[in-house]
CSV table of C-alpha atoms in Angstrom, one decimal:
chain,number,residue,atom,x,y,z
A,305,MET,CA,-22.2,-3.4,2.8
A,306,ASN,CA,-18.9,-3.1,4.6
A,307,TRP,CA,-18.2,-3.3,8.3
A,308,LEU,CA,-18.0,0.3,9.7
A,309,PRO,CA,-18.3,0.0,13.5
A,310,LEU,CA,-16.8,3.5,14.1
A,311,ASP,CA,-19.5,5.3,12.0
A,312,GLY,CA,-20.4,8.4,14.1
A,313,VAL,CA,-17.0,8.7,15.8
A,314,ARG,CA,-15.2,12.0,15.0
A,315,ALA,CA,-11.4,12.4,15.2
A,316,VAL,CA,-9.2,15.4,14.8
A,317,ASP,CA,-5.6,14.4,13.8
A,318,PHE,CA,-2.9,17.0,14.3
A,319,SER,CA,-0.1,14.5,13.7
A,320,MET,CA,2.4,14.2,10.8
A,321,PHE,CA,4.7,11.7,9.1
A,322,VAL,CA,3.7,8.0,9.9
A,323,PRO,CA,2.6,7.0,13.4
A,324,GLY,CA,-0.4,9.3,14.0
A,325,PRO,CA,-1.7,9.2,10.4
A,326,PHE,CA,-1.4,5.4,10.4
A,327,CYS,CA,-3.4,5.3,13.6
A,328,SER,CA,-6.1,7.6,12.3
A,329,SER,CA,-6.2,5.7,9.0
A,330,ILE,CA,-7.3,2.7,11.0
A,331,LEU,CA,-10.0,4.7,12.6
A,332,ALA,CA,-11.1,6.1,9.2
A,333,ASP,CA,-11.2,2.8,7.5
A,334,LEU,CA,-13.5,1.5,10.2
A,335,GLY,CA,-15.9,4.3,9.7
A,336,ALA,CA,-14.8,7.2,11.8
A,337,GLU,CA,-14.9,10.8,10.4
A,338,VAL,CA,-11.3,12.0,10.5
A,339,ILE,CA,-10.2,15.6,9.9
A,340,LYS,CA,-6.5,15.9,9.2
A,341,VAL,CA,-5.2,19.3,10.4
A,342,GLU,CA,-1.9,20.3,8.7
A,343,PRO,CA,0.4,23.3,9.1
A,344,PRO,CA,0.3,25.9,6.2
A,345,ARG,CA,3.2,24.2,4.5
A,346,GLY,CA,1.6,20.8,4.9
A,347,ASP,CA,2.5,17.5,6.5
A,348,PRO,CA,6.2,16.9,5.6
A,349,GLY,CA,5.2,13.3,4.9
A,350,ARG,CA,3.7,14.6,1.6
A,351,SER,CA,7.2,14.9,0.2
A,352,TYR,CA,9.3,12.5,2.3
A,353,VAL,CA,7.5,9.3,1.4
A,354,PRO,CA,4.6,10.4,-0.9
A,355,VAL,CA,3.3,6.9,-1.5
A,356,GLN,CA,2.9,6.2,2.3
A,357,PHE,CA,1.3,9.6,2.8
A,358,ARG,CA,-1.2,8.7,0.1
A,359,MET,CA,-2.0,5.3,1.5
A,360,GLU,CA,-2.3,6.5,5.1
A,361,ASN,CA,-4.5,9.6,4.5
A,362,ARG,CA,-7.3,8.2,2.4
A,363,ASN,CA,-10.9,8.5,3.8
A,364,LYS,CA,-10.0,11.8,5.5
A,365,ARG,CA,-10.9,15.4,5.0
A,366,GLY,CA,-8.2,18.1,5.3
A,367,ILE,CA,-7.8,21.6,6.6
A,368,ALA,CA,-4.5,23.6,6.9
A,369,ILE,CA,-4.3,25.9,10.0
A,370,ASP,CA,-1.5,28.0,11.3
A,371,LEU,CA,-1.7,27.0,15.0
A,372,LYS,CA,0.9,29.6,15.9
A,373,ASN,CA,-1.6,32.3,14.9
A,374,PRO,CA,-3.7,33.2,18.0
A,375,LEU,CA,-6.8,33.5,15.8
A,376,SER,CA,-6.7,29.8,15.2
A,377,LYS,CA,-7.9,29.1,18.7
A,378,GLU,CA,-11.6,29.6,17.7
A,379,ILE,CA,-11.3,27.0,15.0
A,380,VAL,CA,-9.5,24.5,17.3
A,381,GLU,CA,-12.1,25.0,20.0
A,382,ARG,CA,-15.0,24.3,17.6
A,383,LEU,CA,-13.2,21.3,16.0
A,384,VAL,CA,-12.6,19.7,19.4
A,385,ALA,CA,-16.0,20.5,20.8
A,386,LYS,CA,-17.5,18.2,18.1
A,387,ALA,CA,-14.8,15.5,18.3
A,388,ASP,CA,-14.5,12.3,20.2
A,389,VAL,CA,-10.8,11.8,19.6
A,390,VAL,CA,-7.8,14.0,19.2
A,391,ILE,CA,-4.4,12.7,18.0
A,392,GLU,CA,-1.1,14.7,18.2
A,393,GLY,CA,2.4,13.6,17.3
A,394,PHE,CA,4.7,16.4,18.4
A,395,ARG,CA,7.7,16.2,20.8
A,396,PRO,CA,6.7,16.8,24.4
A,397,GLY,CA,5.9,20.4,25.1
A,398,VAL,CA,5.1,21.4,21.5
A,399,ALA,CA,1.4,20.7,21.8
A,400,LYS,CA,1.1,23.0,24.8
A,401,ARG,CA,2.9,25.8,23.0
A,402,LEU,CA,0.5,25.4,20.1
A,403,GLY,CA,-2.5,25.4,22.4
A,404,ILE,CA,-3.6,21.9,21.6
A,405,ASP,CA,-2.5,20.0,24.7
A,406,TYR,CA,-4.9,17.9,26.7
A,407,ASP,CA,-5.4,20.3,29.6
A,408,THR,CA,-6.5,23.0,27.1
A,409,LEU,CA,-8.7,20.8,24.8
A,410,LYS,CA,-10.5,18.9,27.5
A,411,LYS,CA,-12.2,22.3,28.4
A,412,TYR,CA,-14.0,22.0,25.1
A,413,LYS,CA,-15.0,18.4,25.5
A,414,ASP,CA,-15.4,16.7,28.9
A,415,ASN,CA,-15.0,13.1,27.7
A,416,LEU,CA,-12.3,13.7,25.1
A,417,VAL,CA,-10.0,10.8,24.2
A,418,TYR,CA,-6.7,12.5,23.6
A,419,CYS,CA,-3.7,10.5,22.3
A,420,SER,CA,-0.1,11.8,22.3
A,421,ILE,CA,2.3,9.8,20.1
A,422,SER,CA,6.0,10.6,20.7
A,423,GLY,CA,9.3,9.0,20.3
A,424,TYR,CA,10.1,8.2,23.9
A,425,GLY,CA,6.9,9.3,25.8
A,426,GLN,CA,5.9,12.4,27.7
A,427,THR,CA,8.0,11.6,30.7
A,428,GLY,CA,11.5,10.2,31.6
A,429,PRO,CA,15.0,11.4,30.9
A,430,TRP,CA,14.7,10.6,27.2
A,431,LYS,CA,11.4,12.5,26.6
A,432,ASP,CA,13.1,15.4,24.7
A,433,ARG,CA,15.5,13.2,22.7
A,434,PRO,CA,15.1,13.4,18.9
A,435,GLY,CA,14.6,10.1,17.0
A,436,HIS,CA,13.0,8.2,14.2
A,437,ASP,CA,11.9,4.7,13.6
A,438,VAL,CA,15.3,3.2,13.1
A,439,ASN,CA,16.5,4.7,16.4
A,440,TYR,CA,13.5,3.4,18.4
A,441,VAL,CA,13.8,-0.1,16.9
A,442,ALA,CA,17.5,-0.3,17.6
A,443,ALA,CA,17.3,1.0,21.2
A,444,ALA,CA,14.3,-1.4,21.9
A,445,GLY,CA,16.3,-4.6,20.9
A,446,GLY,CA,14.8,-5.0,17.4
A,447,LEU,CA,18.2,-5.0,15.7
A,448,ALA,CA,20.1,-7.1,18.2
A,449,PHE,CA,19.3,-10.5,16.7
A,450,PRO,CA,19.3,-11.8,13.1
A,451,GLY,CA,16.3,-12.7,11.1
A,452,GLY,CA,18.0,-15.4,9.2
A,453,TRP,CA,20.3,-18.3,10.2
A,454,LEU,CA,23.5,-17.2,8.5
A,455,LYS,CA,22.6,-13.5,8.3
A,456,SER,CA,23.4,-10.4,10.3
A,457,PRO,CA,20.7,-8.4,12.0
A,458,ALA,CA,19.0,-6.2,9.3
A,459,ARG,CA,16.5,-3.3,9.3
A,460,SER,CA,13.1,-4.1,8.0
A,461,ALA,CA,11.6,-2.2,5.0
A,462,LEU,CA,8.7,-1.6,7.2
A,463,PRO,CA,8.9,1.2,9.8
A,464,VAL,CA,8.3,-1.2,12.7
A,465,ALA,CA,8.0,1.2,15.6
A,466,ASP,CA,6.0,3.8,13.7
A,467,MET,CA,3.4,1.4,12.4
A,468,ALA,CA,3.3,-0.7,15.6
A,469,GLY,CA,3.0,2.5,17.6
A,470,GLY,CA,0.1,3.7,15.4
A,471,SER,CA,-1.6,0.3,15.8
A,472,PHE,CA,-1.2,0.4,19.6
A,473,ALA,CA,-2.5,3.9,19.7
A,474,ALA,CA,-5.6,2.9,17.7
A,475,ILE,CA,-6.2,0.0,20.2
A,476,ALA,CA,-5.8,2.3,23.2
A,477,ILE,CA,-8.2,4.9,21.6
A,478,LEU,CA,-10.8,2.2,21.0
A,479,ALA,CA,-10.4,1.0,24.6
A,480,ALA,CA,-10.9,4.5,25.9
A,481,LEU,CA,-13.9,5.1,23.7
A,482,LYS,CA,-15.5,1.9,25.1
A,483,GLU,CA,-14.8,3.1,28.7
A,484,GLY,CA,-16.6,6.3,27.9
A,485,LYS,CA,-14.9,8.5,30.4
A,486,GLY,CA,-12.3,10.3,28.2
A,487,ALA,CA,-8.6,9.7,28.6
A,488,CYS,CA,-5.2,11.2,28.1
A,489,LEU,CA,-3.1,8.6,26.3
A,490,ASP,CA,0.7,8.7,26.2
A,491,LEU,CA,2.1,6.4,23.5
A,492,SER,CA,5.9,5.9,23.2
A,493,LEU,CA,7.1,4.6,19.8
A,494,PHE,CA,10.3,3.3,21.6
A,495,GLU,CA,8.1,1.4,24.0
A,496,ALA,CA,5.9,0.0,21.2
A,497,ALA,CA,9.0,-1.5,19.6
A,498,PHE,CA,10.3,-2.7,23.0
A,499,PHE,CA,7.0,-4.4,23.7
A,500,MET,CA,7.3,-6.4,20.5
A,501,SER,CA,11.0,-7.1,21.0
A,502,ALA,CA,10.4,-8.3,24.6
A,503,MET,CA,7.4,-10.5,23.5
A,504,ARG,CA,9.7,-12.1,20.9
A,505,HIS,CA,13.0,-12.4,22.7
A,506,GLY,CA,12.2,-12.1,26.4
A,507,LEU,CA,14.1,-10.1,29.0
A,508,GLU,CA,16.9,-12.5,30.0
A,509,PRO,CA,20.3,-10.9,29.6
A,510,ASP,CA,21.8,-14.1,28.1
A,511,ALA,CA,19.1,-14.7,25.5
A,512,ASP,CA,20.0,-17.1,22.7
A,513,PRO,CA,20.4,-15.0,19.6
A,514,ARG,CA,19.1,-17.8,17.5
A,515,ALA,CA,16.2,-19.0,19.7
A,516,HIS,CA,13.7,-17.4,17.4
A,517,ILE,CA,15.0,-18.6,14.0
A,518,PHE,CA,15.4,-21.9,12.3
A,519,PRO,CA,17.7,-23.0,9.5
A,520,VAL,CA,14.7,-24.4,7.5
A,521,ASN,CA,12.5,-21.3,8.1
A,522,ASP,CA,14.4,-18.8,6.1
A,523,VAL,CA,14.8,-16.9,2.8
A,524,PHE,CA,16.7,-18.4,-0.1
A,525,ASP,CA,17.9,-17.4,-3.6
A,526,CYS,CA,16.9,-19.5,-6.6
A,527,ALA,CA,18.5,-20.2,-10.0
A,528,ASP,CA,16.5,-17.4,-11.7
A,529,GLY,CA,17.6,-14.8,-9.1
A,530,ALA,CA,14.2,-14.7,-7.4
A,531,ARG,CA,13.9,-15.2,-3.6
A,532,LEU,CA,11.5,-17.4,-1.8
A,533,THR,CA,10.7,-18.3,1.8
A,534,LEU,CA,10.8,-21.8,3.1
A,535,GLY,CA,8.4,-22.0,6.1
A,536,VAL,CA,9.3,-25.4,7.7
A,537,LEU,CA,8.9,-25.7,11.5
A,538,GLU,CA,6.7,-28.8,12.1
A,539,GLU,CA,8.3,-32.2,11.6
A,540,HIS,CA,5.7,-33.4,9.0
A,541,PHE,CA,6.6,-30.4,6.8
A,542,TRP,CA,10.3,-31.3,7.1
A,543,GLN,CA,9.6,-34.9,6.1
A,544,ASN,CA,7.6,-33.7,3.1
A,545,PHE,CA,10.5,-31.5,2.1
A,546,VAL,CA,13.1,-34.3,2.5
A,547,LYS,CA,11.1,-36.3,0.0
A,548,LEU,CA,11.8,-33.6,-2.6
A,549,VAL,CA,15.5,-33.3,-1.6
A,550,PRO,CA,16.7,-36.8,-0.6
A,551,GLU,CA,20.2,-35.5,0.3
A,552,LEU,CA,18.7,-33.8,3.3
A,553,GLY,CA,17.9,-37.2,4.8
A,554,ASP,CA,21.2,-37.1,6.7
A,555,GLU,CA,21.5,-38.2,10.3
A,556,ARG,CA,22.7,-34.7,11.2
A,557,PHE,CA,19.3,-33.3,10.2
A,558,LYS,CA,17.0,-36.0,11.5
A,559,THR,CA,15.4,-34.0,14.4
A,560,ASP,CA,14.7,-30.4,15.1
A,561,ALA,CA,17.4,-30.4,17.8
A,562,SER,CA,20.0,-31.9,15.4
A,563,ARG,CA,19.0,-29.5,12.6
A,564,ARG,CA,19.6,-26.6,15.0
A,565,ALA,CA,22.9,-28.1,16.3
A,566,ASN,CA,24.1,-28.4,12.7
A,567,GLY,CA,22.3,-25.3,11.5
A,568,ASP,CA,25.3,-23.6,9.9
A,569,GLN,CA,25.9,-26.7,7.7
A,570,LEU,CA,22.2,-27.2,6.9
A,571,SER,CA,21.7,-23.5,6.0
A,572,ALA,CA,24.6,-23.5,3.7
A,573,LEU,CA,23.4,-26.7,2.1
A,574,LEU,CA,19.9,-25.3,1.6
A,575,GLU,CA,21.4,-22.2,-0.1
A,576,LYS,CA,23.2,-24.4,-2.6
A,577,ILE,CA,20.1,-26.6,-3.1
A,578,PHE,CA,17.7,-23.8,-3.8
A,579,LYS,CA,20.1,-22.3,-6.4
A,580,GLY,CA,19.7,-25.5,-8.3
A,581,ARG,CA,16.2,-24.8,-9.5
A,582,THR,CA,14.1,-21.8,-10.5
A,583,SER,CA,11.6,-20.2,-8.1
A,584,LYS,CA,8.7,-21.4,-10.3
A,585,GLU,CA,10.0,-25.0,-10.1
A,586,TRP,CA,10.4,-24.8,-6.3
A,587,VAL,CA,6.9,-23.3,-5.8
A,588,LYS,CA,5.3,-26.0,-7.8
A,589,LEU,CA,7.2,-28.8,-6.1
A,590,CYS,CA,6.5,-27.4,-2.6
A,591,GLU,CA,2.9,-26.7,-3.2
A,592,ASP,CA,2.3,-30.1,-4.7
A,593,ASN,CA,3.9,-31.7,-1.6
A,594,ASP,CA,2.4,-29.6,1.2
A,595,VAL,CA,5.5,-27.7,2.0
A,596,PRO,CA,5.1,-24.0,3.2
A,597,VAL,CA,6.6,-21.8,0.5
A,598,ASP,CA,6.1,-18.3,-0.8
A,599,LEU,CA,7.9,-16.0,-3.2
A,600,CYS,CA,9.3,-12.6,-1.9
A,601,LEU,CA,6.9,-10.3,-3.7
A,602,THR,CA,6.3,-6.6,-3.9
A,603,PRO,CA,3.0,-5.3,-2.7
A,604,ALA,CA,2.0,-4.6,-6.3
A,605,GLN,CA,2.7,-8.3,-7.2
A,606,SER,CA,0.9,-9.5,-4.1
A,607,ALA,CA,-2.2,-7.4,-5.0
A,608,LYS,CA,-2.5,-9.4,-8.2
A,609,LEU,CA,-2.6,-12.8,-6.5
A,610,PRO,CA,-6.0,-14.6,-6.9
A,611,GLN,CA,-6.2,-15.0,-3.1
A,612,MET,CA,-6.0,-11.2,-2.7
A,613,GLN,CA,-8.4,-10.5,-5.5
A,614,GLN,CA,-11.0,-13.0,-4.3
A,615,ARG,CA,-10.9,-11.5,-0.8
A,616,LYS,CA,-11.0,-7.9,-2.3
A,617,ALA,CA,-7.9,-6.9,-0.4
A,618,THR,CA,-7.5,-3.8,-2.5
A,619,SER,CA,-9.9,-1.1,-3.7
A,620,LYS,CA,-9.2,1.7,-6.2
A,621,GLY,CA,-5.5,1.4,-5.7
A,622,PHE,CA,-5.6,1.2,-1.9
A,623,ALA,CA,-5.1,-1.7,0.5
A,624,THR,CA,-8.3,-2.4,2.4
A,625,PHE,CA,-8.6,-3.1,6.2
A,626,PRO,CA,-7.5,-6.7,6.7
A,627,VAL,CA,-10.4,-8.0,8.8
A,628,PHE,CA,-13.8,-9.4,8.0
A,629,ALA,CA,-16.6,-9.3,10.5
A,630,ASN,CA,-19.6,-11.6,10.0
A,631,GLY,CA,-18.6,-11.9,6.4
A,632,LYS,CA,-18.2,-8.2,5.8
A,633,ARG,CA,-14.9,-6.6,4.9
A,634,GLY,CA,-13.8,-4.1,7.4
A,635,GLY,CA,-13.6,-0.6,6.0
A,636,GLU,CA,-14.3,0.9,2.6
A,637,LEU,CA,-12.9,3.6,0.4
A,638,ARG,CA,-15.2,6.5,1.0
A,639,GLY,CA,-12.9,9.3,0.0
A,640,GLY,CA,-9.5,9.9,-1.5
A,641,VAL,CA,-6.5,11.8,-0.1
A,642,PRO,CA,-7.1,15.4,0.7
A,643,LYS,CA,-5.1,18.1,-1.0
A,644,LEU,CA,-3.6,20.6,1.4
A,645,GLY,CA,-6.5,22.5,2.9
A,646,GLU,CA,-9.0,21.0,0.5
A,647,HIS,CA,-12.0,20.8,2.8
A,648,ALA,CA,-11.4,24.0,4.8
A,649,ARG,CA,-14.5,25.8,3.7
A,650,GLU,CA,-16.9,22.8,4.2
A,651,ILE,CA,-15.4,22.0,7.6
A,652,LEU,CA,-15.6,25.6,8.8
A,653,VAL,CA,-19.2,25.9,7.6
A,654,GLU,CA,-20.1,22.8,9.5
A,655,LEU,CA,-18.5,24.4,12.6
A,656,GLY,CA,-20.7,27.5,12.2
A,657,PHE,CA,-18.4,30.0,10.4
A,658,ASP,CA,-20.0,32.1,7.8
A,659,ASP,CA,-18.3,33.3,4.6
A,660,GLY,CA,-17.2,36.6,6.2
A,661,GLY,CA,-15.6,34.8,9.1
A,662,ILE,CA,-13.8,32.4,6.7
A,663,ALA,CA,-12.6,35.3,4.6
A,664,ASP,CA,-11.2,36.9,7.7
A,665,MET,CA,-9.4,33.7,8.7
A,666,VAL,CA,-7.8,33.7,5.2
A,667,ARG,CA,-6.9,37.4,5.3
A,668,HIS,CA,-5.2,37.0,8.7
A,669,GLY,CA,-3.2,34.0,7.6
A,670,VAL,CA,-4.9,31.5,9.8
A,671,LEU,CA,-6.0,29.3,6.9
A,672,ALA,CA,-3.8,28.0,4.1
A,673,GLN,CA,-5.6,28.0,0.7
A,674,PRO,CA,-5.8,24.7,-1.3
């Protein structure tokens, strides 16, 4: 048995690309019934980053509706009347034009939890500004400071604002469900990235660009071309590492303060030292001497680690929800990824449409066929 605390919660997700689908994937993993509503041509995420689309849309059922068609209103009304949560990810004003804005949908469900996810929020001078993850992260301060001692600021492979925004949206939705009054939530991806940047770096104008990094807590290349991470912060870990590399027992590197003061020299020396052995040699040495170390792996490589397998961190080719509750893994793979419009008929039958009504919807171009 898995932990599915949201069993019985129903969500309708009108969003596309990453943030909204990532949010609803969290809800689905925890047991919620999620219906993914796509336009007739489908969520562009299907072709932009197919692997992420697949990962984020498991455990959902799908229907494709032309929301610009006035006849779609009846489907939307019935969907929302049975829902607890609605998620949309359009630029401000688009949801209203499509007839899926909060003021319209709350007429169908009094205590609806409605979450809008947009780049810069529903208000403010930037609300209509176009953008994507890299823009939000940059404007929020996430690319102002380096991630390594001798390195320039670099973009992460992860869409930080998109996935953080989806996570914050899920948290806000769960809080609103607990409150039980219904809510209109306005989530800004820019502010999600800003929230994390400010938590990390503060808001002082003269922030030290290296305050958050350490020369002995970094990524290094090894003799075999592999990269690994040294995770030394505490003094006892440093002492353990010095036993492996006696040349580091220099007065310049004796304390954390002196290691930071001489960080450029230390970082350059560490780069040279790590290239003297293979990654396999370094991992064994560090693990045998209680020094935090890890290889830079791909998700596919990580999934094969005994640690991940023992904790059943994957299931049928998907990552599983990363939390246990009372010994039970959160989430389970209850369904795959819906093909475009795959579950239209079964969803519409559940909503009370008969075959004649469904055929009419198809004939009038409201429904896209699978």
